[in-house]
XYZ file of C-alpha atoms in Angstrom:
704
model
C 134.612 76.740 85.404
C 136.237 74.774 88.187
C 134.665 71.613 89.529
C 134.087 73.078 92.967
C 131.884 75.712 91.377
C 130.142 73.097 89.269
C 129.572 71.088 92.431
C 128.146 74.176 94.059
C 125.796 74.708 91.144
C 124.783 71.038 91.218
C 123.966 71.131 94.904
C 122.060 74.366 94.468
C 120.124 72.907 91.556
C 119.244 69.741 93.442
C 118.187 71.529 96.608
C 116.732 74.775 95.362
C 115.206 74.181 91.956
C 112.516 71.737 93.217
C 111.677 74.158 96.014
C 111.492 77.052 93.578
C 109.327 75.053 91.171
C 106.945 73.949 93.914
C 106.779 77.421 95.387
C 106.242 79.006 91.979
C 103.458 76.516 91.302
C 101.824 77.254 94.636
C 102.122 81.008 94.158
C 100.754 80.763 90.629
C 97.851 78.650 91.875
C 97.146 81.188 94.613
C 97.253 84.059 92.137
C 94.973 82.164 89.779
C 92.623 81.396 92.662
C 92.713 85.046 93.695
C 91.806 86.113 90.181
C 88.996 83.552 89.933
C 87.578 84.513 93.329
C 87.780 88.196 92.445
C 86.085 87.593 89.096
C 83.300 85.517 90.646
C 82.744 88.108 93.364
C 82.703 90.842 90.699
C 80.065 88.986 88.705
C 77.986 88.283 91.797
C 78.166 91.896 92.964
C 77.258 93.220 89.526
C 74.327 90.785 89.236
C 73.112 91.547 92.740
C 73.437 95.304 92.219
C 71.606 95.029 88.903
C 68.702 93.227 90.553
C 68.585 95.683 93.463
C 68.759 98.726 91.213
C 66.007 97.361 88.973
C 63.827 96.711 92.009
C 64.590 100.173 93.371
C 63.800 102.002 90.155
C 60.569 100.044 89.712
C 59.604 100.859 93.331
C 60.228 104.515 92.575
C 58.031 104.264 89.521
C 55.190 102.765 91.572
C 55.544 105.364 94.339
C 55.708 108.125 91.744
C 52.493 106.853 90.169
C 50.801 106.811 93.570
C 51.993 110.309 94.486
C 51.023 111.566 91.064
C 47.516 110.234 91.619
C 47.293 111.939 95.033
C 48.361 115.271 93.548
C 45.878 114.937 90.697
C 43.019 114.102 93.087
C 43.883 117.153 95.213
C 44.064 119.248 92.064
C 40.674 118.024 90.833
C 39.108 118.773 94.227
C 40.686 122.243 94.260
C 39.471 122.969 90.727
C 35.951 121.771 91.514
C 35.616 123.854 94.679
C 37.011 126.950 92.997
C 34.495 126.524 90.173
C 31.643 126.271 92.695
C 32.973 129.277 94.637
C 33.019 131.422 91.502
C 29.521 130.339 90.493
C 27.917 130.808 93.953
C 29.905 133.891 95.015
C 29.071 135.106 98.507
C 26.556 132.262 98.842
C 29.378 129.655 98.656
C 29.702 127.291 101.591
C 32.913 125.289 101.934
C 32.325 121.589 102.692
C 32.819 120.789 106.339
C 35.700 118.434 105.512
C 37.864 121.508 104.798
C 36.698 123.565 107.786
C 38.376 123.521 111.152
C 42.047 123.805 110.189
C 43.632 125.516 113.132
C 45.539 128.745 112.878
C 49.321 128.725 113.327
C 51.034 130.975 115.802
C 53.917 133.136 114.647
C 56.361 130.693 116.196
C 54.685 127.705 114.520
C 54.661 129.572 111.229
C 58.437 130.065 111.492
C 58.913 126.372 112.203
C 56.885 125.472 109.108
C 59.040 127.814 107.029
C 62.178 126.135 108.308
C 60.826 122.645 107.714
C 59.176 123.230 104.353
C 61.284 125.926 102.677
C 64.406 126.032 104.817
C 63.500 129.687 105.531
C 63.343 131.556 108.857
C 61.453 134.459 110.471
C 58.466 134.144 108.147
C 60.307 135.681 105.228
C 63.221 135.947 102.866
C 65.590 138.303 104.645
C 63.643 141.435 103.903
C 62.430 140.421 100.468
C 58.931 139.528 101.652
C 57.035 137.238 103.994
C 55.206 133.906 103.825
C 52.087 133.130 105.876
C 50.580 129.648 106.277
C 47.363 131.076 107.784
C 46.054 132.787 104.655
C 45.807 132.812 100.878
C 47.319 135.752 99.025
C 45.157 137.454 96.427
C 46.396 139.516 93.465
C 43.992 141.656 91.449
C 46.151 141.501 88.367
C 45.887 144.374 85.900
C 45.241 147.770 87.508
C 42.023 149.567 86.705
C 40.070 146.477 85.615
C 36.509 146.506 87.040
C 35.083 143.169 85.919
C 36.626 140.906 88.555
C 35.852 137.229 88.343
C 36.497 136.224 91.936
C 34.281 137.231 94.850
C 37.159 139.003 96.560
C 35.172 139.605 99.743
C 34.909 135.845 100.344
C 38.583 134.943 99.817
C 38.786 134.037 103.485
C 35.995 131.531 102.928
C 38.041 129.590 100.356
C 41.292 129.800 102.377
C 40.658 126.585 104.446
C 40.477 124.651 101.152
C 44.108 125.494 100.361
C 45.180 124.882 103.959
C 43.510 121.464 104.083
C 45.083 120.282 100.797
C 48.538 121.436 101.926
C 48.175 119.938 105.381
C 47.095 116.500 104.088
C 50.176 116.248 101.839
C 52.698 118.822 102.995
C 55.624 117.117 101.232
C 53.773 117.093 97.892
C 52.687 120.744 97.927
C 55.345 123.377 97.739
C 52.938 126.013 96.372
C 49.212 125.927 95.570
C 48.118 128.509 93.002
C 45.222 129.536 90.828
C 45.199 132.092 87.967
C 42.220 133.370 86.024
C 41.454 135.019 82.716
C 40.588 138.166 84.616
C 44.235 138.505 85.641
C 43.465 137.627 89.230
C 45.467 134.980 91.069
C 45.507 133.105 94.369
C 48.534 131.606 96.095
C 49.076 129.530 99.218
C 50.893 129.974 101.514
C 50.280 133.696 101.250
C 53.204 135.801 100.026
C 53.816 139.484 100.102
C 53.857 141.377 96.817
C 57.641 141.720 97.032
C 58.027 137.979 96.368
C 57.808 137.250 92.632
C 56.185 134.024 91.468
C 57.168 132.269 88.268
C 54.433 131.726 85.702
C 53.718 128.010 85.892
C 50.615 127.946 83.680
C 51.195 130.340 80.810
C 48.029 129.283 78.935
C 44.611 128.728 80.440
C 42.783 125.969 78.612
C 39.853 123.682 79.097
C 41.780 120.454 79.770
C 39.699 118.118 81.914
C 42.787 116.080 82.848
C 45.757 117.404 84.829
C 48.792 118.548 82.848
C 52.334 118.102 84.205
C 55.161 120.449 83.352
C 58.817 119.585 82.860
C 61.184 120.148 85.819
C 61.957 123.811 86.492
C 63.463 125.984 89.222
C 61.293 127.625 91.852
C 62.644 131.212 92.140
C 61.769 131.543 95.833
C 63.085 128.289 97.341
C 65.546 127.334 94.590
C 64.071 123.836 94.505
C 63.397 121.897 91.326
C 59.665 121.392 90.967
C 57.080 119.760 88.749
C 53.858 121.668 88.268
C 50.539 119.881 87.857
C 47.741 122.107 86.512
C 44.037 121.662 85.729
C 41.540 123.979 84.125
C 38.809 125.691 86.219
C 35.508 125.382 84.380
C 32.495 127.633 85.011
C 29.341 126.862 83.024
C 31.400 124.827 80.533
C 33.928 127.575 79.927
C 37.571 127.655 81.094
C 37.992 130.671 83.327
C 41.306 129.764 84.936
C 43.690 127.064 86.006
C 44.626 125.607 89.391
C 48.157 124.291 89.920
C 50.251 122.570 92.563
C 54.083 122.818 92.614
C 55.612 119.526 93.820
C 59.313 119.324 94.852
C 61.059 116.789 92.622
C 63.168 115.612 95.570
C 59.971 114.645 97.389
C 58.450 112.724 94.509
C 61.678 110.797 93.847
C 62.268 109.953 97.476
C 64.137 106.996 98.903
C 67.602 107.935 97.667
C 69.101 107.210 101.048
C 69.145 103.597 99.848
C 71.424 104.489 96.938
C 74.232 105.309 99.352
C 74.552 101.598 100.040
C 75.689 101.183 96.446
C 77.831 104.245 95.823
C 77.959 108.032 96.120
C 78.679 108.159 92.377
C 75.292 106.997 91.084
C 73.944 109.193 88.276
C 70.179 109.723 88.672
C 68.471 111.130 85.595
C 65.006 111.950 84.363
C 64.904 111.388 80.622
C 62.335 111.812 77.885
C 62.080 110.366 74.404
C 62.228 112.871 71.579
C 60.150 110.529 69.438
C 58.985 106.934 69.106
C 61.486 105.758 66.472
C 64.891 104.111 66.768
C 66.569 107.279 65.482
C 64.957 109.417 68.199
C 67.258 110.756 70.892
C 66.904 110.466 74.667
C 66.825 113.932 76.267
C 67.949 114.498 79.869
C 65.387 116.839 81.478
C 66.671 116.687 85.060
C 69.684 115.326 86.892
C 70.386 114.689 90.545
C 73.471 116.604 91.691
C 75.538 115.369 94.625
C 77.164 117.791 97.060
C 78.911 117.263 100.383
C 76.836 118.171 103.442
C 77.935 118.414 107.034
C 77.649 114.689 107.726
C 76.734 113.038 104.435
C 76.310 113.542 100.711
C 73.372 115.824 99.717
C 71.465 114.926 96.546
C 69.547 117.737 94.819
C 67.643 117.583 91.555
C 68.495 120.189 88.955
C 66.597 120.795 85.690
C 68.595 120.843 82.461
C 69.467 124.385 81.419
C 70.238 123.264 77.866
C 69.331 120.298 75.750
C 71.459 117.303 76.718
C 71.121 113.932 74.992
C 71.880 110.728 76.836
C 74.420 108.510 75.015
C 76.803 105.551 75.306
C 79.837 104.460 73.315
C 78.204 101.052 72.755
C 75.723 101.982 70.057
C 74.200 98.495 69.831
C 73.330 98.275 73.534
C 72.158 101.890 73.586
C 69.837 101.139 70.679
C 68.382 98.257 72.709
C 67.941 100.656 75.638
C 65.982 103.073 73.442
C 63.832 100.211 72.153
C 62.922 99.321 75.758
C 61.739 102.886 76.333
C 59.842 102.976 73.034
C 58.099 99.742 74.038
C 57.232 101.237 77.454
C 59.291 98.720 79.434
C 61.532 98.951 82.476
C 64.783 97.022 82.732
C 68.430 96.825 83.654
C 71.495 96.395 81.438
C 75.264 96.921 81.438
C 76.901 99.341 79.008
C 79.479 102.146 79.107
C 78.642 105.623 80.423
C 81.151 108.475 80.331
C 83.944 106.030 79.548
C 83.185 103.590 82.405
C 81.374 100.258 82.357
C 78.134 100.847 84.259
C 74.817 99.322 85.280
C 71.769 101.112 83.801
C 68.458 100.612 85.632
C 65.417 102.413 84.180
C 61.695 102.605 84.801
C 58.929 102.331 82.245
C 58.022 105.749 80.769
C 54.957 107.480 82.207
C 52.203 109.124 80.141
C 54.548 111.981 79.264
C 57.286 109.561 78.164
C 59.467 110.398 81.174
C 61.614 107.662 82.748
C 63.849 107.504 85.795
C 67.357 106.194 84.963
C 69.917 105.142 87.587
C 73.500 104.604 86.347
C 75.961 102.886 88.690
C 79.675 102.440 87.697
C 80.943 98.852 87.843
C 84.066 99.986 89.673
C 82.044 101.170 92.650
C 80.045 97.933 92.742
C 83.070 95.659 92.631
C 85.151 97.600 95.129
C 84.693 94.828 97.784
C 85.929 92.283 95.262
C 88.985 94.400 94.541
C 89.675 94.741 98.260
C 89.397 90.962 98.640
C 91.749 90.431 95.725
C 94.214 92.978 97.126
C 94.174 91.221 100.494
C 94.816 87.832 98.881
C 97.636 89.287 96.773
C 99.133 90.881 99.872
C 99.030 87.502 101.636
C 100.661 85.878 98.604
C 103.357 88.567 98.654
C 104.083 87.853 102.307
C 104.306 84.139 101.536
C 106.704 84.868 98.666
C 108.831 87.013 100.966
C 109.051 84.264 103.592
C 109.936 81.722 100.919
C 112.684 83.998 99.658
C 114.218 84.085 103.124
C 114.208 80.269 103.202
C 115.823 80.090 99.764
C 118.556 82.519 100.786
C 119.281 80.407 103.884
C 119.443 77.226 101.772
C 121.780 78.894 99.274
C 124.159 79.975 102.033
C 124.115 76.529 103.639
C 124.686 74.681 100.375
C 127.456 77.089 99.369
C 129.241 76.489 102.657
C 128.960 72.699 102.276
C 130.155 72.849 98.675
C 133.298 74.761 99.562
C 134.006 72.512 102.545
C 133.781 69.238 100.630
C 134.821 70.325 97.122
C 138.547 70.192 97.992
C 138.283 66.549 98.888
C 136.441 65.720 95.698
C 138.652 67.752 93.367
C 142.128 66.777 94.677
C 142.504 63.739 92.380
C 140.972 65.632 89.476
C 143.596 68.371 89.872
C 146.291 65.672 89.700
C 144.810 64.420 86.428
C 144.637 67.997 85.121
C 148.386 68.416 85.721
C 149.075 65.229 83.751
C 146.942 66.484 80.852
C 148.870 69.766 80.815
C 152.156 67.816 80.507
C 150.739 65.871 77.548
C 149.587 69.124 75.948
C 153.116 70.505 76.244
C 154.504 67.439 74.409
C 155.766 65.472 77.432
C 154.566 61.914 76.700
C 156.374 60.569 79.718
C 153.600 61.932 81.931
C 152.216 59.417 84.438
C 149.730 59.926 87.286
C 149.599 57.983 90.542
C 146.204 57.802 92.257
C 145.078 55.431 94.977
C 141.402 56.216 94.548
C 139.145 53.269 93.641
C 136.250 55.364 92.360
C 135.566 56.591 88.844
C 138.399 59.113 89.097
C 140.808 56.257 89.867
C 139.552 54.363 86.814
C 140.054 57.517 84.761
C 143.669 57.732 85.979
C 144.367 54.137 84.870
C 142.868 54.846 81.444
C 144.917 58.022 81.261
C 148.160 56.126 81.820
C 147.168 53.647 79.072
C 146.177 56.449 76.739
C 149.484 58.288 76.730
C 151.524 55.655 74.736
C 148.648 55.116 72.326
C 148.307 58.852 71.846
C 152.033 59.161 71.148
C 151.768 56.406 68.546
C 148.780 58.052 66.854
C 150.566 61.375 66.696
C 153.557 59.731 65.074
C 151.290 58.019 62.539
C 149.550 61.322 61.847
C 152.904 62.986 61.257
C 153.857 60.206 58.884
C 150.573 60.563 57.044
C 151.146 64.293 56.679
C 154.538 63.596 55.135
C 153.038 60.935 52.860
C 150.272 63.291 51.800
C 152.826 65.940 50.931
C 154.848 63.391 48.967
C 151.764 62.131 47.093
C 150.691 65.672 46.320
C 154.096 66.321 44.786
C 153.730 63.178 42.655
C 150.770 64.754 40.869
C 151.351 67.444 38.231
C 151.731 70.878 39.779
C 151.122 72.811 36.542
C 149.304 72.139 33.303
C 151.162 71.706 29.991
C 151.316 74.712 27.700
C 150.582 73.499 24.179
C 149.543 75.909 21.407
C 145.857 75.703 20.416
C 145.035 73.579 23.503
C 143.777 74.251 27.011
C 144.714 71.536 29.513
C 143.771 71.275 33.177
C 143.535 68.399 35.619
C 142.931 67.978 39.375
C 142.473 65.245 41.988
C 140.536 65.733 45.234
C 140.936 62.960 47.817
C 138.352 61.943 50.401
C 141.140 61.088 52.946
C 144.649 62.363 53.587
C 145.905 59.873 51.012
C 144.130 58.647 47.918
C 144.279 56.133 45.129
C 143.354 58.380 42.205
C 146.100 59.264 39.789
C 146.580 61.535 36.804
C 149.741 62.546 34.966
C 151.027 64.452 31.947
C 153.921 62.650 30.222
C 155.588 65.346 28.190
C 157.628 64.754 24.962
C 161.390 65.034 25.162
C 161.711 66.693 21.802
C 159.533 69.072 19.817
C 156.945 67.446 17.587
C 156.489 64.383 19.763
C 153.114 63.468 21.236
C 151.979 64.224 24.807
C 150.431 61.463 26.877
C 147.660 61.806 29.515
C 147.160 59.111 32.147
C 144.211 58.813 34.577
C 143.976 55.889 36.997
C 141.995 54.682 40.014
C 143.423 52.224 42.537
C 140.944 49.967 44.316
C 140.408 51.039 47.938
C 141.546 54.118 49.822
C 144.167 55.277 52.248
C 147.808 54.272 52.605
C 147.745 51.004 50.558
C 146.053 52.703 47.614
C 148.438 55.668 47.793
C 151.499 53.366 47.856
C 150.282 51.389 44.827
C 149.452 54.625 43.013
C 153.006 55.912 43.594
C 154.535 52.628 42.374
C 152.446 52.558 39.183
C 153.285 56.215 38.487
C 156.977 55.318 38.660
C 156.480 52.243 36.436
C 154.631 54.267 33.795
C 157.164 57.080 33.673
C 160.152 54.674 33.659
C 158.666 52.465 30.925
C 157.789 55.479 28.791
C 161.473 56.459 28.679
C 162.233 53.194 26.880
C 159.912 54.094 24.013
C 157.134 52.068 22.487
C 153.445 52.393 21.861
C 150.803 52.913 24.540
C 149.852 49.248 24.345
C 153.432 48.106 24.826
C 153.946 50.465 27.750
C 150.839 49.300 29.651
C 151.535 45.623 28.869
C 154.949 45.860 30.525
C 153.597 47.981 33.418
C 150.847 45.412 34.063
C 153.440 42.657 34.597
C 155.230 44.749 37.207
C 151.995 45.640 38.980
C 150.782 42.040 38.982
C 153.958 40.954 40.780
C 153.233 43.550 43.492
C 149.517 42.812 43.943
C 149.064 39.068 43.451
C 148.848 38.511 47.236
C 146.862 41.681 48.090
C 144.187 41.501 45.411
C 144.622 45.181 44.588
C 144.392 46.534 41.052
C 144.252 49.817 39.188
C 142.064 50.898 36.308
C 143.707 53.307 33.902
C 143.182 55.055 30.636
C 146.096 56.560 28.694
C 145.536 58.954 25.826
C 148.230 60.135 23.436
C 147.722 63.425 21.599
C 149.681 64.453 18.519
C 149.321 68.278 18.605
C 150.460 68.751 15.015
C 148.136 66.175 13.462
C 145.376 66.470 16.085
C 145.362 62.678 16.312
C 144.357 60.678 19.381
C 145.465 57.213 20.437
C 144.346 55.568 23.637
C 144.450 52.365 25.672
C 141.843 51.334 28.261
C 142.913 49.190 31.202
C 139.513 48.457 32.770
C 138.758 52.194 33.080
C 135.619 54.011 31.989
C 135.860 55.407 28.433
C 137.111 58.945 27.954
C 134.622 61.393 26.409
C 134.930 63.847 23.517
C 132.317 66.588 23.445
C 131.571 68.048 19.995
C 129.861 71.469 20.435
C 129.008 71.563 16.733
C 126.840 68.438 17.041
C 126.048 69.005 20.712
C 126.898 65.328 21.225
C 129.496 63.104 22.906
C 131.917 60.501 21.566
C 133.115 57.675 23.849
C 136.726 56.473 23.491
C 135.976 52.793 24.033
C 138.225 49.761 23.691
C 139.157 46.439 25.316
C 141.500 46.074 28.278
C 141.585 44.624 31.820
C 142.639 46.473 34.987
C 146.351 46.631 35.755
C 147.468 43.908 38.180
C 144.461 41.653 37.614
C 146.084 39.229 35.124
C 149.868 39.124 34.682
C 149.831 37.973 31.018
C 147.296 40.580 29.843
C 148.089 42.566 26.684
C 146.653 45.933 25.703
C 145.672 47.156 22.237
C 145.982 50.727 21.085
C 142.913 52.567 19.675
C 143.016 55.400 17.198
C 140.995 58.559 16.452
C 141.921 60.411 13.228
C 141.116 64.010 14.143
C 140.415 66.264 17.201
C 138.620 69.291 15.808
C 138.598 72.870 17.040
C 136.169 73.429 19.955
C 136.044 69.739 20.875
C 136.702 68.779 24.505
C 138.407 65.627 25.787
C 137.356 64.597 29.313
C 139.061 61.894 31.397
C 137.799 61.086 34.903
C 137.468 58.470 37.655
C 134.311 56.713 38.849
C 134.155 58.883 42.002
C 132.426 61.459 39.768
C 129.451 59.517 38.379
C 129.155 57.110 41.329
C 128.756 59.935 43.913
C 125.425 59.474 45.747
C 123.097 61.714 47.757
C 121.144 60.951 50.950
C 118.387 59.232 48.940
C 120.891 56.820 47.408
C 120.657 58.321 43.898
C 123.891 58.401 41.825
C 125.225 61.537 40.166
C 125.509 59.551 36.949
C 127.065 60.295 33.586
C 123.980 62.134 32.349
C 124.443 64.898 34.935
C 128.157 64.966 34.080
C 127.328 65.466 30.414
C 124.858 68.266 31.319
C 127.582 70.104 33.258
C 130.037 69.771 30.360
C 127.406 70.997 27.910
C 126.536 74.032 30.078
C 130.239 74.994 30.508
C 131.448 74.128 26.987
C 132.502 77.717 26.306
C 134.337 78.122 29.614
C 138.120 77.654 30.111
C 139.325 74.137 30.977
C 140.016 75.046 34.627
C 136.507 76.506 35.067
C 134.995 73.379 33.522
C 136.886 71.102 35.973
C 135.832 73.193 38.981
C 132.219 73.221 37.752
C 132.193 69.423 37.678
C 133.506 69.231 41.263
C 130.979 71.846 42.435
C 128.078 70.037 40.772
C 129.036 66.772 42.505
C 129.330 68.505 45.893
C 125.943 70.210 45.477
C 124.284 66.960 44.438
C 125.581 64.889 47.360
C 124.862 67.599 49.944
C 127.709 66.336 52.147
C 130.580 68.286 53.616
C 132.975 65.319 53.176
C 133.120 63.374 49.900
C 132.903 59.579 49.954
C 135.396 58.790 47.153
C 138.388 60.312 45.389
C 137.534 62.610 42.462
C 139.812 63.162 39.434
C 139.102 65.035 36.192
C 141.411 65.991 33.285
C 140.106 68.268 30.509
C 141.823 68.856 27.154
C 140.125 71.514 25.064
C 140.954 72.274 21.408
C 140.681 76.022 20.944
C 140.443 78.148 17.807
C 143.673 79.325 16.224
């Protein structure tokens, strides 16, 4: 990437990134604030709605109790007067409190039908008529002569029905009385064409009113509750009086629920039993339907058994316990897959409770609208910020391209000089008059070129020297019957001071000599001394003589070369007579060679006296002797780079680990054994580059 583009990116980063970070922080804070406000408003709305619903359902329960008491008092009065009427017959006199109810005209009667039953023209479209001025009488079974009611005085009892209905018109849909004789009375009066459902199938002597479950009125289609009470004459039940009350009237006040939601579920429920395992049966449900101007709410009785339930069984169990204990309350739990508020009244004497269920989503709709508004405002802010960022990017880009040429001119000059160096032209020179950092870089560049040329020349020389030194080491291993021989040196630098050599016999039957040495230090000086000593050893060997004589003469030559430098070389030379399996060796300050005996699973050290080559000019070296090298035994010669290799903790590889590797690979070929030693050292140190030169020579006596 060119500098002008880097400069552009730098300017953009400096100018835009802080703005982006600040803006992102502000937007994130606003979103977080929006979420917190929305959550707090949600909680507040849910809590407030819970309190209001609980208050509302408890108010309904109190009103219901009051209305229930009014209906029961009316029913008791009706039952008492009917009992007296039957006992006294034509002598019955209605109390004055019930007398004087005015007659309705035909027009007023039609208005009452419209108001009370939503019917017109005093009838049901040809199916019959309804009259608020009289009580209808039915004789019951045809041909029966023993009537119970004084039929001639039905008009006398009529004001009783009118007065009860007039005092509480909303609580009296129908007023009826049936008797064991089969006779019946009904108010308002209905023609015989209009059937009436049987609200009190059994006449009994209950002295307290009995309330039915919700059911449909076949004439008006309204859902009603029927309260009934026995009619007693001389201590015997002769009939039952009943009042049909519209359920919508009893559970009034639902206009207030519209302030919460049009999706409130209003239920009348009843316990199936008083245990935790008992179910909660829905006996009536308020159904919502769209009217002309608002939602209409009508109560409908359950046509089949429906049990109330929730997916949260623990909370629903608590809800049932509240009802079992006769308590009202409010709680939150799922209903029909939605989180909802449940408000419920205490059960009445029949175990019936009013339950209002309001979905959370409807309650928190204002909170969601508030959150949406805040998010919209945040989105507008983000949009405006984006416009500003785009303008900044365009401005910065224009400035970068205008000024980048001035800044990059000198750098382009330097780049041309570098390309000339890369192509091998070391005469490259740059001329810059700039006094800034680029000018300083140009001066350093001009100084670098000669130094770089010199280093390249040195590197080329080192490559040649490395190739020469590599050729000084044996390229192949000797091929001697009944022996496996392999040796290798691995240097830590391009040049090294380790040395090994095979000095082969000139004629058959002569011994082969193995030399392993280690020059002090590394690099070029060590490599030069190693090459000199190799030449001395090979040249002196041509003149004949024992190992001790050879190294004594070589030491004098080395000492003359190193007396001013302080360098020296440790060496061990081993002579092997293949026919006799005899070993002779001389140590010149080097670590002893090792012979591994697999039969004894032990090692033999080839020790002996001797000082390093070049340390003392007058030093002499004595030859050591080993009588026999048996089949399977292994001779190992190495340099101290093996056992002195260290890991990151400072621990040395040591000779014990070396012996363990040799023992584990004793049955492997000589080359495999050498490579295993190198691999073990590399694994132990854990370094990619070794710290010292490594040399190993293995001579293995194999079976014939």
